[in-house]
PDB file of C-alpha atoms in Angstrom:
ATOM      1  CA  MET A  11     -13.732  60.092  -4.998  1.00 52.00           C
ATOM      2  CA  SER A  12     -13.445  63.030  -8.329  1.00 54.00           C
ATOM      3  CA  ALA A  13     -16.404  63.050 -11.343  1.00 54.00           C
ATOM      4  CA  GLU A  14     -14.542  60.460 -13.083  1.00 54.00           C
ATOM      5  CA  GLY A  15     -13.872  58.167 -10.606  1.00 53.00           C
ATOM      6  CA  ALA A  16     -17.575  57.823 -10.104  1.00 55.00           C
ATOM      7  CA  ARG A  17     -17.830  57.585 -13.750  1.00 59.00           C
ATOM      8  CA  GLY A  18     -15.503  54.823 -13.567  1.00 56.00           C
ATOM      9  CA  TRP A  19     -17.394  53.082 -10.777  1.00 59.00           C
ATOM     10  CA  PRO A  20     -20.205  51.369 -13.106  1.00 61.00           C
ATOM     11  CA  ARG A  21     -17.964  49.586 -15.428  1.00 63.00           C
ATOM     12  CA  LEU A  22     -15.975  48.209 -12.640  1.00 59.00           C
ATOM     13  CA  ALA A  23     -18.451  46.565 -11.005  1.00 65.00           C
ATOM     14  CA  ALA A  24     -19.724  45.368 -14.435  1.00 65.00           C
ATOM     15  CA  ALA A  25     -16.935  43.692 -14.802  1.00 67.00           C
ATOM     16  CA  GLU A  26     -16.322  41.773 -11.095  1.00 76.00           C
ATOM     17  CA  GLY A  27     -20.012  40.777 -11.771  1.00 75.00           C
ATOM     18  CA  ALA A  28     -18.744  38.834 -14.490  1.00 78.00           C
ATOM     19  CA  ARG A  29     -15.807  37.477 -13.133  1.00 81.00           C
ATOM     20  CA  VAL A  30     -17.727  36.423 -10.616  1.00 80.00           C
ATOM     21  CA  ARG A  31     -20.217  35.066 -12.581  1.00 83.00           C
ATOM     22  CA  ALA A  32     -17.856  33.061 -14.656  1.00 82.00           C
ATOM     23  CA  LEU A  33     -16.291  31.751 -11.765  1.00 82.00           C
ATOM     24  CA  VAL A  34     -19.680  30.453 -10.213  1.00 80.00           C
ATOM     25  CA  VAL A  35     -20.203  28.953 -13.951  1.00 80.00           C
ATOM     26  CA  ALA A  36     -17.002  27.509 -13.935  1.00 82.00           C
ATOM     27  CA  ALA A  37     -17.480  25.785 -10.179  1.00 80.00           C
ATOM     28  CA  LEU A  38     -20.965  23.751 -11.433  1.00 78.00           C
ATOM     29  CA  LEU A  39     -19.591  22.726 -14.329  1.00 79.00           C
ATOM     30  CA  LEU A  40     -17.029  20.841 -12.073  1.00 80.00           C
ATOM     31  CA  VAL A  41     -19.669  20.227  -9.066  1.00 78.00           C
ATOM     32  CA  LEU A  42     -22.946  19.266 -11.633  1.00 73.00           C
ATOM     33  CA  PRO A  43     -21.479  15.804 -12.711  1.00 72.00           C
ATOM     34  CA  ALA A  44     -20.486  14.384  -9.805  1.00 70.00           C
ATOM     35  CA  LEU A  45     -23.954  15.661  -8.287  1.00 69.00           C
ATOM     36  CA  ILE A  46     -25.949  14.013 -10.854  1.00 70.00           C
ATOM     37  CA  ARG A  47     -24.227  10.786  -9.832  1.00 66.00           C
ATOM     38  CA  GLY A  48     -24.578  11.448  -6.526  1.00 61.00           C
ATOM     39  CA  ARG A  49     -28.499  10.782  -6.808  1.00 60.00           C
ATOM     40  CA  GLY A  50     -30.739   7.784  -6.611  1.00 54.00           C
ATOM     41  CA  GLU A  51     -29.095   3.997  -4.671  1.00 53.00           C
ATOM     42  CA  THR A  52     -26.103   5.099  -2.924  1.00 55.00           C
ATOM     43  CA  GLN A  53     -24.503   1.739  -2.324  1.00 58.00           C
ATOM     44  CA  PRO A  54     -22.233   0.911   0.586  1.00 57.00           C
ATOM     45  CA  ALA A  55     -18.712   0.822   0.224  1.00 58.00           C
ATOM     46  CA  PRO A  56     -16.868  -2.222  -0.173  1.00 59.00           C
ATOM     47  CA  GLY A  57     -15.994  -4.912   2.628  1.00 58.00           C
ATOM     48  CA  PRO A  58     -12.469  -5.028   3.500  1.00 55.00           C
ATOM     49  CA  ARG A  59      -9.945  -7.704   2.614  1.00 60.00           C
ATOM     50  CA  CYS A  60      -9.545  -9.744   4.817  1.00 61.00           C
ATOM     51  CA  PRO A  61      -6.349 -11.905   4.813  1.00 57.00           C
ATOM     52  CA  HIS A  62      -5.631 -15.932   4.962  1.00 55.00           C
ATOM     53  CA  GLY A  63      -5.594 -16.297   8.731  1.00 51.00           C
ATOM     54  CA  ALA A  64      -8.155 -13.506  10.034  1.00 52.00           C
ATOM     55  CA  VAL A  65     -12.094 -12.999  10.137  1.00 51.00           C
ATOM     56  CA  ARG A  66     -14.553 -10.645   9.893  1.00 51.00           C
ATOM     57  CA  THR A  67     -16.228  -8.771  12.621  1.00 53.00           C
ATOM     58  CA  GLU A  68     -18.437  -6.221  13.578  1.00 52.00           C
ATOM     59  CA  ARG A  69     -18.561  -2.783  15.105  1.00 50.00           C
ATOM     60  CA  GLY A  70     -15.575  -1.249  13.534  1.00 48.00           C
ATOM     61  CA  VAL A  71     -12.838  -3.385  13.724  1.00 46.00           C
ATOM     62  CA  ALA A  72     -12.290  -5.293  10.085  1.00 49.00           C
ATOM     63  CA  CYS A  73      -9.860  -8.076  10.788  1.00 58.00           C
ATOM     64  CA  ALA A  74      -8.511  -9.469  13.031  1.00 54.00           C
ATOM     65  CA  PRO A  75      -5.916 -12.253  13.902  1.00 57.00           C
ATOM     66  CA  THR A  76      -7.682 -15.376  14.236  1.00 59.00           C
ATOM     67  CA  PRO A  77      -5.988 -16.837  17.512  1.00 57.00           C
ATOM     68  CA  GLY A  78      -2.979 -18.701  17.823  1.00 57.00           C
ATOM     69  CA  ALA A  79      -2.299 -17.673  13.781  1.00 58.00           C
ATOM     70  CA  PRO A  80       0.710 -16.510  13.125  1.00 58.00           C
ATOM     71  CA  LEU A  81       1.199 -13.299  11.257  1.00 55.00           C
ATOM     72  CA  PRO A  82       2.016 -12.853   8.039  1.00 60.00           C
ATOM     73  CA  PRO A  83       5.622 -12.945   6.972  1.00 58.00           C
ATOM     74  CA  LEU A  84       6.192  -9.585   5.889  1.00 58.00           C
ATOM     75  CA  ALA A  85       3.733  -8.305   8.894  1.00 58.00           C
ATOM     76  CA  ALA A  86       5.939 -10.661  11.490  1.00 57.00           C
ATOM     77  CA  TRP A  87       8.999  -8.936   9.552  1.00 54.00           C
ATOM     78  CA  TRP A  88       7.289  -5.109  10.136  1.00 58.00           C
ATOM     79  CA  MET A  89       7.262  -5.506  13.669  1.00 56.00           C
ATOM     80  CA  GLY A  90      10.795  -6.108  14.122  1.00 61.00           C
ATOM     81  CA  THR A  91      11.082 -10.004  14.366  1.00 64.00           C
ATOM     82  CA  SER A  92      12.826 -11.641  11.510  1.00 74.00           C
ATOM     83  CA  LEU A  93      11.679 -12.865   8.062  1.00 81.00           C
ATOM     84  CA  ASP A  94      11.295 -16.932   8.358  1.00 85.00           C
ATOM     85  CA  LEU A  95      12.564 -17.594   4.753  1.00 89.00           C
ATOM     86  CA  ASN A  96      10.981 -21.244   5.319  1.00 91.00           C
ATOM     87  CA  ARG A  97       7.692 -19.262   4.423  1.00 87.00           C
ATOM     88  CA  ALA A  98       9.230 -15.628   3.200  1.00 87.00           C
ATOM     89  CA  SER A  99       7.508 -15.270  -0.574  1.00 90.00           C
ATOM     90  CA  ALA A 100       9.128 -13.518  -3.359  1.00 91.00           C
ATOM     91  CA  ARG A 101       6.948 -10.390  -2.091  1.00 88.00           C
ATOM     92  CA  ASP A 102       8.764 -10.668   1.582  1.00 85.00           C
ATOM     93  CA  LEU A 103      11.961 -11.259   0.351  1.00 88.00           C
ATOM     94  CA  MET A 104      12.132  -7.866  -1.651  1.00 86.00           C
ATOM     95  CA  VAL A 105      11.510  -5.610   1.490  1.00 81.00           C
ATOM     96  CA  VAL A 106      14.626  -7.317   2.692  1.00 82.00           C
ATOM     97  CA  PRO A 107      18.151  -5.114   1.615  1.00 80.00           C
ATOM     98  CA  GLY A 108      20.045  -7.200  -1.272  1.00 84.00           C
ATOM     99  CA  VAL A 109      16.658  -9.240  -2.474  1.00 89.00           C
ATOM    100  CA  GLY A 110      15.797  -8.077  -5.619  1.00 91.00           C
ATOM    101  CA  PRO A 111      13.148  -9.469  -7.418  1.00 93.00           C
ATOM    102  CA  ALA A 112      14.932 -11.768  -9.632  1.00 95.00           C
ATOM    103  CA  LEU A 113      16.915 -13.541  -6.689  1.00 95.00           C
ATOM    104  CA  ALA A 114      13.925 -13.389  -4.791  1.00 94.00           C
ATOM    105  CA  ALA A 115      12.500 -15.480  -7.049  1.00 96.00           C
ATOM    106  CA  ARG A 116      15.517 -17.445  -6.798  1.00 96.00           C
ATOM    107  CA  ILE A 117      15.446 -18.408  -3.060  1.00 95.00           C
ATOM    108  CA  VAL A 118      11.731 -19.808  -3.652  1.00 95.00           C
ATOM    109  CA  ALA A 119      12.273 -21.364  -6.343  1.00 96.00           C
ATOM    110  CA  ASP A 120      15.377 -23.108  -4.944  1.00 96.00           C
ATOM    111  CA  ARG A 121      13.209 -23.660  -1.678  1.00 95.00           C
ATOM    112  CA  GLU A 122      10.154 -25.870  -3.357  1.00 95.00           C
ATOM    113  CA  ALA A 123      12.637 -27.491  -5.424  1.00 96.00           C
ATOM    114  CA  ARG A 124      15.284 -29.033  -2.847  1.00 95.00           C
ATOM    115  CA  GLY A 125      12.663 -28.251   0.273  1.00 93.00           C
ATOM    116  CA  PRO A 126      13.250 -25.404   2.799  1.00 94.00           C
ATOM    117  CA  PHE A 127      16.542 -24.528   4.842  1.00 94.00           C
ATOM    118  CA  THR A 128      17.678 -25.708   7.891  1.00 93.00           C
ATOM    119  CA  THR A 129      19.847 -23.065   8.481  1.00 91.00           C
ATOM    120  CA  VAL A 130      20.641 -19.759   7.360  1.00 90.00           C
ATOM    121  CA  ALA A 131      23.621 -20.630   6.376  1.00 91.00           C
ATOM    122  CA  ASP A 132      21.774 -22.802   3.747  1.00 93.00           C
ATOM    123  CA  VAL A 133      20.935 -20.049   1.521  1.00 93.00           C
ATOM    124  CA  GLU A 134      23.932 -20.026  -0.016  1.00 94.00           C
ATOM    125  CA  ARG A 135      23.044 -22.940  -2.444  1.00 95.00           C
ATOM    126  CA  VAL A 136      21.187 -20.392  -4.410  1.00 95.00           C
ATOM    127  CA  LYS A 137      22.770 -18.735  -6.952  1.00 93.00           C
ATOM    128  CA  GLY A 138      24.243 -15.789  -6.995  1.00 92.00           C
ATOM    129  CA  ILE A 139      24.091 -15.780  -2.869  1.00 92.00           C
ATOM    130  CA  GLY A 140      27.835 -15.739  -1.345  1.00 92.00           C
ATOM    131  CA  PRO A 141      28.984 -16.401   2.103  1.00 91.00           C
ATOM    132  CA  ALA A 142      28.817 -12.040   2.423  1.00 90.00           C
ATOM    133  CA  LEU A 143      25.200 -11.939   0.820  1.00 90.00           C
ATOM    134  CA  ALA A 144      24.251 -14.570   3.430  1.00 90.00           C
ATOM    135  CA  ALA A 145      26.082 -12.662   6.220  1.00 88.00           C
ATOM    136  CA  ARG A 146      24.418  -9.209   5.536  1.00 86.00           C
ATOM    137  CA  LEU A 147      20.769 -11.586   5.314  1.00 86.00           C
ATOM    138  CA  ALA A 148      21.322 -13.409   8.734  1.00 86.00           C
ATOM    139  CA  ARG A 149      20.837 -10.161  10.458  1.00 84.00           C
ATOM    140  CA  VAL A 150      17.583  -9.687   9.048  1.00 83.00           C
ATOM    141  CA  VAL A 151      15.725 -13.827   8.729  1.00 86.00           C
ATOM    142  CA  GLU A 152      15.820 -17.164  10.358  1.00 87.00           C
ATOM    143  CA  VAL A 153      14.819 -20.482   9.277  1.00 88.00           C
ATOM    144  CA  ARG A 154      12.219 -21.330  11.381  1.00 82.00           C
ATOM    145  CA  GLN A 155      11.515 -25.768  11.215  1.00 75.00           C
ATOM    146  CA  ARG A 156       7.676 -26.281  10.527  1.00 61.00           C
TER     147      ARG A 156
END
């Protein structure tokens, strides 16, 4: 190593040390509030919210369907079964292609005002649904009698 290189080494080491100290201080400033909050009483995580028709169980399974209880409409639809027009909420209906929030609300309002649908074609009585949309809906919805 040359004489000039040897003289520059302490300055380089000091600069590197200052940089490391600055990084350590920054890391402590980021982590320290979390460490302070973490002291004291620890509270268990809140339990899961079981949907209607489900029961809480122990040993790692949070919710299990009540035997014989039907699946919620949206869960059934995602599992490949048709969505029941007479049970589906407006939120459930919004996942159906071609049905937005306003149309879903009109379908539910019509069902509540006029009673349940008897066939999928009955959905045409809802304002904004014609034969073409009813035909598309018929591929993914059904009408089950209660």
